[in-house]
JSON list of C-alpha atoms in Angstrom, two decimals:
[
{"chain": "A", "resi": 221, "resn": "ARG", "atom": "CA", "xyz": [-20.22, -39.14, 21.49]},
{"chain": "A", "resi": 222, "resn": "ASP", "atom": "CA", "xyz": [-21.62, -41.82, 19.15]},
{"chain": "A", "resi": 223, "resn": "ALA", "atom": "CA", "xyz": [-23.59, -41.09, 15.93]},
{"chain": "A", "resi": 224, "resn": "SER", "atom": "CA", "xyz": [-26.81, -40.74, 17.90]},
{"chain": "A", "resi": 225, "resn": "GLY", "atom": "CA", "xyz": [-25.28, -38.18, 20.29]},
{"chain": "A", "resi": 226, "resn": "ARG", "atom": "CA", "xyz": [-24.87, -40.51, 23.29]},
{"chain": "A", "resi": 227, "resn": "ALA", "atom": "CA", "xyz": [-21.86, -39.78, 25.42]},
{"chain": "A", "resi": 228, "resn": "PHE", "atom": "CA", "xyz": [-20.36, -43.38, 25.65]},
{"chain": "A", "resi": 229, "resn": "ALA", "atom": "CA", "xyz": [-17.12, -42.61, 27.55]},
{"chain": "A", "resi": 230, "resn": "ARG", "atom": "CA", "xyz": [-18.77, -43.27, 30.87]},
{"chain": "A", "resi": 231, "resn": "ASP", "atom": "CA", "xyz": [-19.45, -46.89, 29.81]},
{"chain": "A", "resi": 232, "resn": "TYR", "atom": "CA", "xyz": [-15.66, -47.29, 30.02]},
{"chain": "A", "resi": 233, "resn": "HIS", "atom": "CA", "xyz": [-14.58, -45.12, 32.96]},
{"chain": "A", "resi": 234, "resn": "PRO", "atom": "CA", "xyz": [-16.32, -43.15, 35.70]},
{"chain": "A", "resi": 235, "resn": "ASN", "atom": "CA", "xyz": [-14.61, -39.91, 34.58]},
{"chain": "A", "resi": 236, "resn": "GLY", "atom": "CA", "xyz": [-16.02, -40.32, 31.04]},
{"chain": "A", "resi": 237, "resn": "GLU", "atom": "CA", "xyz": [-14.26, -37.97, 28.60]},
{"chain": "A", "resi": 238, "resn": "LEU", "atom": "CA", "xyz": [-11.92, -36.76, 31.34]},
{"chain": "A", "resi": 239, "resn": "ALA", "atom": "CA", "xyz": [-10.48, -40.25, 31.90]},
{"chain": "A", "resi": 240, "resn": "PRO", "atom": "CA", "xyz": [-6.77, -40.86, 31.20]},
{"chain": "A", "resi": 241, "resn": "ARG", "atom": "CA", "xyz": [-6.19, -40.55, 27.51]},
{"chain": "A", "resi": 242, "resn": "ASP", "atom": "CA", "xyz": [-5.22, -44.15, 26.97]},
{"chain": "A", "resi": 243, "resn": "ILE", "atom": "CA", "xyz": [-8.72, -45.19, 28.33]},
{"chain": "A", "resi": 244, "resn": "VAL", "atom": "CA", "xyz": [-10.46, -42.59, 26.16]},
{"chain": "A", "resi": 245, "resn": "ALA", "atom": "CA", "xyz": [-8.50, -43.80, 23.12]},
{"chain": "A", "resi": 246, "resn": "ARG", "atom": "CA", "xyz": [-9.46, -47.40, 23.77]},
{"chain": "A", "resi": 247, "resn": "ALA", "atom": "CA", "xyz": [-13.09, -46.39, 24.33]},
{"chain": "A", "resi": 248, "resn": "VAL", "atom": "CA", "xyz": [-13.19, -44.56, 21.05]},
{"chain": "A", "resi": 249, "resn": "PHE", "atom": "CA", "xyz": [-11.62, -47.49, 19.35]},
{"chain": "A", "resi": 250, "resn": "MET", "atom": "CA", "xyz": [-13.93, -50.06, 20.96]},
{"chain": "A", "resi": 251, "resn": "GLU", "atom": "CA", "xyz": [-17.01, -47.98, 20.15]},
{"chain": "A", "resi": 252, "resn": "SER", "atom": "CA", "xyz": [-15.96, -47.72, 16.54]},
{"chain": "A", "resi": 253, "resn": "GLN", "atom": "CA", "xyz": [-15.32, -51.49, 16.30]},
{"chain": "A", "resi": 254, "resn": "LYS", "atom": "CA", "xyz": [-18.76, -52.28, 17.81]},
{"chain": "A", "resi": 255, "resn": "SER", "atom": "CA", "xyz": [-20.53, -50.11, 15.31]},
{"chain": "A", "resi": 256, "resn": "ALA", "atom": "CA", "xyz": [-18.58, -51.46, 12.36]},
{"chain": "A", "resi": 257, "resn": "ALA", "atom": "CA", "xyz": [-19.30, -55.06, 13.41]},
{"chain": "A", "resi": 258, "resn": "ALA", "atom": "CA", "xyz": [-22.97, -54.34, 14.00]},
{"chain": "A", "resi": 259, "resn": "ALA", "atom": "CA", "xyz": [-23.30, -52.75, 10.56]},
{"chain": "A", "resi": 260, "resn": "GLY", "atom": "CA", "xyz": [-21.08, -55.41, 8.86]},
{"chain": "A", "resi": 261, "resn": "ASP", "atom": "CA", "xyz": [-19.17, -52.55, 7.36]},
{"chain": "A", "resi": 262, "resn": "ASP", "atom": "CA", "xyz": [-15.60, -51.47, 8.40]},
{"chain": "A", "resi": 263, "resn": "ASN", "atom": "CA", "xyz": [-16.31, -47.95, 7.03]},
{"chain": "A", "resi": 264, "resn": "VAL", "atom": "CA", "xyz": [-19.05, -47.20, 9.57]},
{"chain": "A", "resi": 265, "resn": "HIS", "atom": "CA", "xyz": [-17.93, -44.48, 12.02]},
{"chain": "A", "resi": 266, "resn": "ASN", "atom": "CA", "xyz": [-19.31, -44.03, 15.40]},
{"chain": "A", "resi": 267, "resn": "ALA", "atom": "CA", "xyz": [-17.02, -41.75, 17.48]},
{"chain": "A", "resi": 268, "resn": "TYR", "atom": "CA", "xyz": [-17.21, -37.99, 17.32]},
{"chain": "A", "resi": 269, "resn": "LEU", "atom": "CA", "xyz": [-15.93, -34.90, 18.99]},
{"chain": "A", "resi": 270, "resn": "ASP", "atom": "CA", "xyz": [-18.98, -32.69, 19.61]},
{"chain": "A", "resi": 271, "resn": "ILE", "atom": "CA", "xyz": [-18.38, -29.21, 20.91]},
{"chain": "A", "resi": 272, "resn": "SER", "atom": "CA", "xyz": [-21.47, -27.67, 19.32]},
{"chain": "A", "resi": 273, "resn": "HIS", "atom": "CA", "xyz": [-22.95, -26.79, 22.76]},
{"chain": "A", "resi": 274, "resn": "ARG", "atom": "CA", "xyz": [-20.30, -24.04, 23.05]},
{"chain": "A", "resi": 275, "resn": "ASP", "atom": "CA", "xyz": [-20.86, -20.50, 21.64]},
{"chain": "A", "resi": 276, "resn": "SER", "atom": "CA", "xyz": [-19.94, -20.43, 17.93]},
{"chain": "A", "resi": 277, "resn": "GLU", "atom": "CA", "xyz": [-18.01, -17.19, 18.06]},
{"chain": "A", "resi": 278, "resn": "TRP", "atom": "CA", "xyz": [-16.05, -18.33, 21.14]},
{"chain": "A", "resi": 279, "resn": "LEU", "atom": "CA", "xyz": [-15.00, -21.50, 19.37]},
{"chain": "A", "resi": 280, "resn": "LYS", "atom": "CA", "xyz": [-13.88, -19.73, 16.22]},
{"chain": "A", "resi": 281, "resn": "ASP", "atom": "CA", "xyz": [-11.88, -17.26, 18.30]},
{"chain": "A", "resi": 282, "resn": "ARG", "atom": "CA", "xyz": [-10.40, -19.96, 20.48]},
{"chain": "A", "resi": 283, "resn": "PHE", "atom": "CA", "xyz": [-9.56, -22.41, 17.69]},
{"chain": "A", "resi": 284, "resn": "PRO", "atom": "CA", "xyz": [-9.05, -20.24, 14.53]},
{"chain": "A", "resi": 285, "resn": "SER", "atom": "CA", "xyz": [-6.58, -22.73, 12.88]},
{"chain": "A", "resi": 286, "resn": "ILE", "atom": "CA", "xyz": [-8.92, -25.64, 13.30]},
{"chain": "A", "resi": 287, "resn": "HIS", "atom": "CA", "xyz": [-11.86, -23.58, 12.03]},
{"chain": "A", "resi": 288, "resn": "ALA", "atom": "CA", "xyz": [-9.95, -22.45, 8.98]},
{"chain": "A", "resi": 289, "resn": "HIS", "atom": "CA", "xyz": [-8.66, -25.92, 8.23]},
{"chain": "A", "resi": 290, "resn": "LEU", "atom": "CA", "xyz": [-12.08, -27.62, 8.48]},
{"chain": "A", "resi": 291, "resn": "LYS", "atom": "CA", "xyz": [-13.63, -24.90, 6.28]},
{"chain": "A", "resi": 292, "resn": "SER", "atom": "CA", "xyz": [-10.92, -25.26, 3.62]},
{"chain": "A", "resi": 293, "resn": "ARG", "atom": "CA", "xyz": [-11.46, -28.99, 3.17]},
{"chain": "A", "resi": 294, "resn": "THR", "atom": "CA", "xyz": [-12.98, -30.50, -0.03]},
{"chain": "A", "resi": 295, "resn": "ASN", "atom": "CA", "xyz": [-15.95, -31.35, 2.16]},
{"chain": "A", "resi": 296, "resn": "PRO", "atom": "CA", "xyz": [-15.98, -28.39, 4.57]},
{"chain": "A", "resi": 297, "resn": "MET", "atom": "CA", "xyz": [-17.10, -28.90, 8.11]},
{"chain": "A", "resi": 298, "resn": "ASP", "atom": "CA", "xyz": [-18.25, -26.45, 10.65]},
{"chain": "A", "resi": 299, "resn": "PHE", "atom": "CA", "xyz": [-17.14, -27.69, 14.06]},
{"chain": "A", "resi": 300, "resn": "THR", "atom": "CA", "xyz": [-19.34, -25.16, 15.81]},
{"chain": "A", "resi": 301, "resn": "GLN", "atom": "CA", "xyz": [-22.49, -26.96, 14.41]},
{"chain": "A", "resi": 302, "resn": "GLU", "atom": "CA", "xyz": [-21.24, -30.50, 13.35]},
{"chain": "A", "resi": 303, "resn": "LYS", "atom": "CA", "xyz": [-19.69, -33.44, 15.05]},
{"chain": "A", "resi": 304, "resn": "ILE", "atom": "CA", "xyz": [-16.13, -34.21, 14.02]},
{"chain": "A", "resi": 305, "resn": "PRO", "atom": "CA", "xyz": [-15.32, -37.79, 13.40]},
{"chain": "A", "resi": 306, "resn": "VAL", "atom": "CA", "xyz": [-12.35, -39.08, 15.59]},
{"chain": "A", "resi": 307, "resn": "ILE", "atom": "CA", "xyz": [-10.21, -42.11, 15.71]},
{"chain": "A", "resi": 308, "resn": "PRO", "atom": "CA", "xyz": [-7.23, -42.64, 18.04]},
{"chain": "A", "resi": 309, "resn": "ALA", "atom": "CA", "xyz": [-4.94, -44.24, 15.41]},
{"chain": "A", "resi": 310, "resn": "ALA", "atom": "CA", "xyz": [-1.83, -42.02, 15.91]},
{"chain": "A", "resi": 311, "resn": "HIS", "atom": "CA", "xyz": [-1.96, -42.03, 19.66]},
{"chain": "A", "resi": 312, "resn": "TYR", "atom": "CA", "xyz": [-2.92, -45.71, 19.86]},
{"chain": "A", "resi": 313, "resn": "THR", "atom": "CA", "xyz": [0.21, -46.87, 17.90]},
{"chain": "A", "resi": 314, "resn": "CYS", "atom": "CA", "xyz": [2.89, -44.66, 19.64]},
{"chain": "A", "resi": 315, "resn": "GLY", "atom": "CA", "xyz": [5.58, -46.52, 21.37]},
{"chain": "A", "resi": 316, "resn": "GLY", "atom": "CA", "xyz": [5.48, -49.80, 19.43]},
{"chain": "A", "resi": 317, "resn": "VAL", "atom": "CA", "xyz": [9.16, -50.31, 18.47]},
{"chain": "A", "resi": 318, "resn": "THR", "atom": "CA", "xyz": [10.96, -52.05, 21.39]},
{"chain": "A", "resi": 319, "resn": "THR", "atom": "CA", "xyz": [14.38, -50.57, 22.09]},
{"chain": "A", "resi": 320, "resn": "ASP", "atom": "CA", "xyz": [17.19, -50.94, 24.65]},
{"chain": "A", "resi": 321, "resn": "LEU", "atom": "CA", "xyz": [18.52, -48.01, 26.69]},
{"chain": "A", "resi": 322, "resn": "ASN", "atom": "CA", "xyz": [20.63, -46.85, 23.71]},
{"chain": "A", "resi": 323, "resn": "GLY", "atom": "CA", "xyz": [17.72, -46.82, 21.26]},
{"chain": "A", "resi": 324, "resn": "CYS", "atom": "CA", "xyz": [18.81, -50.05, 19.44]},
{"chain": "A", "resi": 325, "resn": "VAL", "atom": "CA", "xyz": [15.76, -51.79, 18.10]},
{"chain": "A", "resi": 326, "resn": "ILE", "atom": "CA", "xyz": [15.12, -55.23, 19.60]},
{"chain": "A", "resi": 327, "resn": "ALA", "atom": "CA", "xyz": [13.24, -57.97, 17.77]},
{"chain": "A", "resi": 328, "resn": "SER", "atom": "CA", "xyz": [10.48, -59.98, 19.50]},
{"chain": "A", "resi": 329, "resn": "ASN", "atom": "CA", "xyz": [13.09, -62.88, 20.02]},
{"chain": "A", "resi": 330, "resn": "GLY", "atom": "CA", "xyz": [15.40, -60.47, 21.94]},
{"chain": "A", "resi": 331, "resn": "GLU", "atom": "CA", "xyz": [17.98, -60.06, 19.15]},
{"chain": "A", "resi": 332, "resn": "TRP", "atom": "CA", "xyz": [19.20, -56.63, 18.09]},
{"chain": "A", "resi": 333, "resn": "TYR", "atom": "CA", "xyz": [18.49, -55.41, 14.55]},
{"chain": "A", "resi": 334, "resn": "GLY", "atom": "CA", "xyz": [21.94, -54.20, 13.50]},
{"chain": "A", "resi": 335, "resn": "ASN", "atom": "CA", "xyz": [22.25, -50.43, 12.98]},
{"chain": "A", "resi": 336, "resn": "LEU", "atom": "CA", "xyz": [18.48, -49.79, 13.40]},
{"chain": "A", "resi": 337, "resn": "TYR", "atom": "CA", "xyz": [17.53, -47.23, 16.08]},
{"chain": "A", "resi": 338, "resn": "ALA", "atom": "CA", "xyz": [14.33, -45.71, 17.32]},
{"chain": "A", "resi": 339, "resn": "ALA", "atom": "CA", "xyz": [13.58, -42.73, 19.66]},
{"chain": "A", "resi": 340, "resn": "GLY", "atom": "CA", "xyz": [10.75, -40.49, 20.59]},
{"chain": "A", "resi": 341, "resn": "GLU", "atom": "CA", "xyz": [7.13, -41.56, 20.10]},
{"chain": "A", "resi": 342, "resn": "ALA", "atom": "CA", "xyz": [8.02, -44.46, 17.83]},
{"chain": "A", "resi": 343, "resn": "ALA", "atom": "CA", "xyz": [10.14, -46.16, 20.53]},
{"chain": "A", "resi": 344, "resn": "ARG", "atom": "CA", "xyz": [8.92, -48.34, 23.41]},
{"chain": "A", "resi": 345, "resn": "THR", "atom": "CA", "xyz": [11.63, -47.86, 25.92]},
{"chain": "A", "resi": 346, "resn": "GLY", "atom": "CA", "xyz": [9.69, -48.75, 29.12]},
{"chain": "A", "resi": 347, "resn": "LEU", "atom": "CA", "xyz": [9.48, -45.19, 30.42]},
{"chain": "A", "resi": 348, "resn": "HIS", "atom": "CA", "xyz": [5.77, -44.83, 29.67]},
{"chain": "A", "resi": 349, "resn": "GLY", "atom": "CA", "xyz": [2.80, -46.71, 28.39]},
{"chain": "A", "resi": 350, "resn": "GLY", "atom": "CA", "xyz": [-0.39, -45.67, 26.75]},
{"chain": "A", "resi": 351, "resn": "ASN", "atom": "CA", "xyz": [-1.10, -43.12, 29.50]},
{"chain": "A", "resi": 352, "resn": "ARG", "atom": "CA", "xyz": [2.00, -41.04, 29.21]},
{"chain": "A", "resi": 353, "resn": "LEU", "atom": "CA", "xyz": [1.99, -37.28, 29.58]},
{"chain": "A", "resi": 354, "resn": "ALA", "atom": "CA", "xyz": [3.09, -34.94, 26.76]},
{"chain": "A", "resi": 355, "resn": "SER", "atom": "CA", "xyz": [5.95, -33.56, 28.88]},
{"chain": "A", "resi": 356, "resn": "THR", "atom": "CA", "xyz": [7.01, -37.14, 29.74]},
{"chain": "A", "resi": 357, "resn": "SER", "atom": "CA", "xyz": [7.32, -38.16, 26.08]},
{"chain": "A", "resi": 358, "resn": "LEU", "atom": "CA", "xyz": [9.11, -34.95, 25.27]},
{"chain": "A", "resi": 359, "resn": "LEU", "atom": "CA", "xyz": [11.73, -35.65, 27.96]},
{"chain": "A", "resi": 360, "resn": "GLU", "atom": "CA", "xyz": [12.08, -39.19, 26.81]},
{"chain": "A", "resi": 361, "resn": "GLY", "atom": "CA", "xyz": [12.48, -38.10, 23.18]},
{"chain": "A", "resi": 362, "resn": "LEU", "atom": "CA", "xyz": [15.22, -35.63, 24.27]},
{"chain": "A", "resi": 363, "resn": "VAL", "atom": "CA", "xyz": [17.14, -38.14, 26.46]},
{"chain": "A", "resi": 364, "resn": "TYR", "atom": "CA", "xyz": [16.82, -41.15, 24.15]},
{"chain": "A", "resi": 365, "resn": "GLY", "atom": "CA", "xyz": [17.27, -39.04, 21.02]},
{"chain": "A", "resi": 366, "resn": "ALA", "atom": "CA", "xyz": [20.60, -37.78, 22.39]},
{"chain": "A", "resi": 367, "resn": "SER", "atom": "CA", "xyz": [21.56, -41.35, 23.24]},
{"chain": "A", "resi": 368, "resn": "VAL", "atom": "CA", "xyz": [20.68, -42.61, 19.74]},
{"chain": "A", "resi": 369, "resn": "GLY", "atom": "CA", "xyz": [22.48, -39.64, 18.21]},
{"chain": "A", "resi": 370, "resn": "GLU", "atom": "CA", "xyz": [25.65, -40.37, 20.20]},
{"chain": "A", "resi": 371, "resn": "MET", "atom": "CA", "xyz": [25.43, -44.14, 19.28]},
{"chain": "A", "resi": 372, "resn": "VAL", "atom": "CA", "xyz": [24.99, -43.36, 15.60]},
{"chain": "A", "resi": 373, "resn": "ALA", "atom": "CA", "xyz": [27.78, -40.66, 15.59]},
{"chain": "A", "resi": 374, "resn": "GLY", "atom": "CA", "xyz": [30.13, -43.15, 17.14]},
{"chain": "A", "resi": 375, "resn": "VAL", "atom": "CA", "xyz": [30.42, -41.45, 20.53]},
{"chain": "A", "resi": 376, "resn": "VAL", "atom": "CA", "xyz": [29.85, -44.82, 22.14]},
{"chain": "A", "resi": 377, "resn": "SER", "atom": "CA", "xyz": [32.40, -47.27, 20.69]},
{"chain": "A", "resi": 378, "resn": "ASP", "atom": "CA", "xyz": [32.94, -50.97, 21.10]},
{"chain": "A", "resi": 379, "resn": "GLY", "atom": "CA", "xyz": [34.18, -50.46, 24.63]},
{"chain": "A", "resi": 380, "resn": "THR", "atom": "CA", "xyz": [37.88, -49.84, 24.01]},
{"chain": "A", "resi": 381, "resn": "ASP", "atom": "CA", "xyz": [37.75, -46.00, 23.89]},
{"chain": "A", "resi": 382, "resn": "GLU", "atom": "CA", "xyz": [37.91, -44.54, 27.53]},
{"chain": "A", "resi": 383, "resn": "LYS", "atom": "CA", "xyz": [36.45, -41.18, 26.56]},
{"chain": "A", "resi": 384, "resn": "ALA", "atom": "CA", "xyz": [33.52, -42.92, 24.73]},
{"chain": "A", "resi": 385, "resn": "LEU", "atom": "CA", "xyz": [32.92, -45.03, 27.84]},
{"chain": "A", "resi": 386, "resn": "GLU", "atom": "CA", "xyz": [32.86, -41.92, 30.01]},
{"chain": "A", "resi": 387, "resn": "ASN", "atom": "CA", "xyz": [30.39, -40.32, 27.67]},
{"chain": "A", "resi": 388, "resn": "ARG", "atom": "CA", "xyz": [28.28, -43.40, 27.64]},
{"chain": "A", "resi": 389, "resn": "GLU", "atom": "CA", "xyz": [28.22, -43.56, 31.43]},
{"chain": "A", "resi": 390, "resn": "ARG", "atom": "CA", "xyz": [27.16, -39.86, 31.54]},
{"chain": "A", "resi": 391, "resn": "VAL", "atom": "CA", "xyz": [24.35, -40.51, 29.04]},
{"chain": "A", "resi": 392, "resn": "MET", "atom": "CA", "xyz": [23.25, -43.58, 30.88]},
{"chain": "A", "resi": 393, "resn": "GLU", "atom": "CA", "xyz": [23.13, -41.83, 34.24]},
{"chain": "A", "resi": 394, "resn": "THR", "atom": "CA", "xyz": [21.06, -38.96, 32.76]},
{"chain": "A", "resi": 395, "resn": "MET", "atom": "CA", "xyz": [18.60, -41.50, 31.29]},
{"chain": "A", "resi": 396, "resn": "HIS", "atom": "CA", "xyz": [18.35, -43.31, 34.57]},
{"chain": "A", "resi": 397, "resn": "GLN", "atom": "CA", "xyz": [17.73, -40.01, 36.39]},
{"chain": "A", "resi": 398, "resn": "ALA", "atom": "CA", "xyz": [15.03, -39.11, 33.85]},
{"chain": "A", "resi": 399, "resn": "ARG", "atom": "CA", "xyz": [13.41, -42.64, 34.16]},
{"chain": "A", "resi": 400, "resn": "TYR", "atom": "CA", "xyz": [13.40, -42.27, 38.00]},
{"chain": "A", "resi": 401, "resn": "ALA", "atom": "CA", "xyz": [11.87, -38.80, 37.91]},
{"chain": "A", "resi": 402, "resn": "ILE", "atom": "CA", "xyz": [9.22, -39.98, 35.47]},
{"chain": "A", "resi": 403, "resn": "GLU", "atom": "CA", "xyz": [8.36, -43.06, 37.55]},
{"chain": "A", "resi": 404, "resn": "GLN", "atom": "CA", "xyz": [8.10, -40.96, 40.73]},
{"chain": "A", "resi": 405, "resn": "ARG", "atom": "CA", "xyz": [5.76, -38.51, 38.92]},
{"chain": "A", "resi": 406, "resn": "LEU", "atom": "CA", "xyz": [3.55, -41.27, 37.61]},
{"chain": "A", "resi": 407, "resn": "ALA", "atom": "CA", "xyz": [3.46, -42.97, 41.05]},
{"chain": "A", "resi": 408, "resn": "LEU", "atom": "CA", "xyz": [2.42, -39.69, 42.61]},
{"chain": "A", "resi": 409, "resn": "GLU", "atom": "CA", "xyz": [-0.34, -39.24, 40.03]},
{"chain": "A", "resi": 410, "resn": "GLN", "atom": "CA", "xyz": [-1.58, -42.77, 40.49]},
{"chain": "A", "resi": 411, "resn": "SER", "atom": "CA", "xyz": [-1.74, -42.36, 44.34]},
{"chain": "A", "resi": 412, "resn": "SER", "atom": "CA", "xyz": [-3.53, -39.05, 43.97]},
{"chain": "A", "resi": 413, "resn": "ASN", "atom": "CA", "xyz": [-6.17, -40.68, 41.61]},
{"chain": "A", "resi": 414, "resn": "ASN", "atom": "CA", "xyz": [-6.83, -43.45, 44.10]}
]
């Protein structure tokens, strides 16, 4: 919702707040940008999580850690009564470091950065985009994390060690199988959404 309480998510997608998370993240970002530009002040905030329509006790029982954290802040908040300001900064920036299949970081000109690796949510491997699923990024983090670990530990050598080459082929096959499974799952979800 915006500061006036208007639910703006349907302006960006027919499913509103239930749209895919990359669309909701962009909607929150765009709404915040519009408000800041209109006010001429980058500190103006205009995107909030508002769950105050739910029963107060139910919320406290359902989300005790969030309730305790918000109450313990220097400026305490009661999420059962107040809107919580939100911004998609962390989600919006995931997957920005381009890597190859071994997790080696690749510069914008296509050159490798020597001995610089990325895996998990920092890496952009091509397996997912802004609309990834939590389980997808977990699988990607495990597969690519293992690959990066093996590269760094020297399991994959310069190509002269037969055992290292066999290990590399096994890791690459596992990554390709994971990529295929993820692509199939995303294709199925996209066809069911249409």
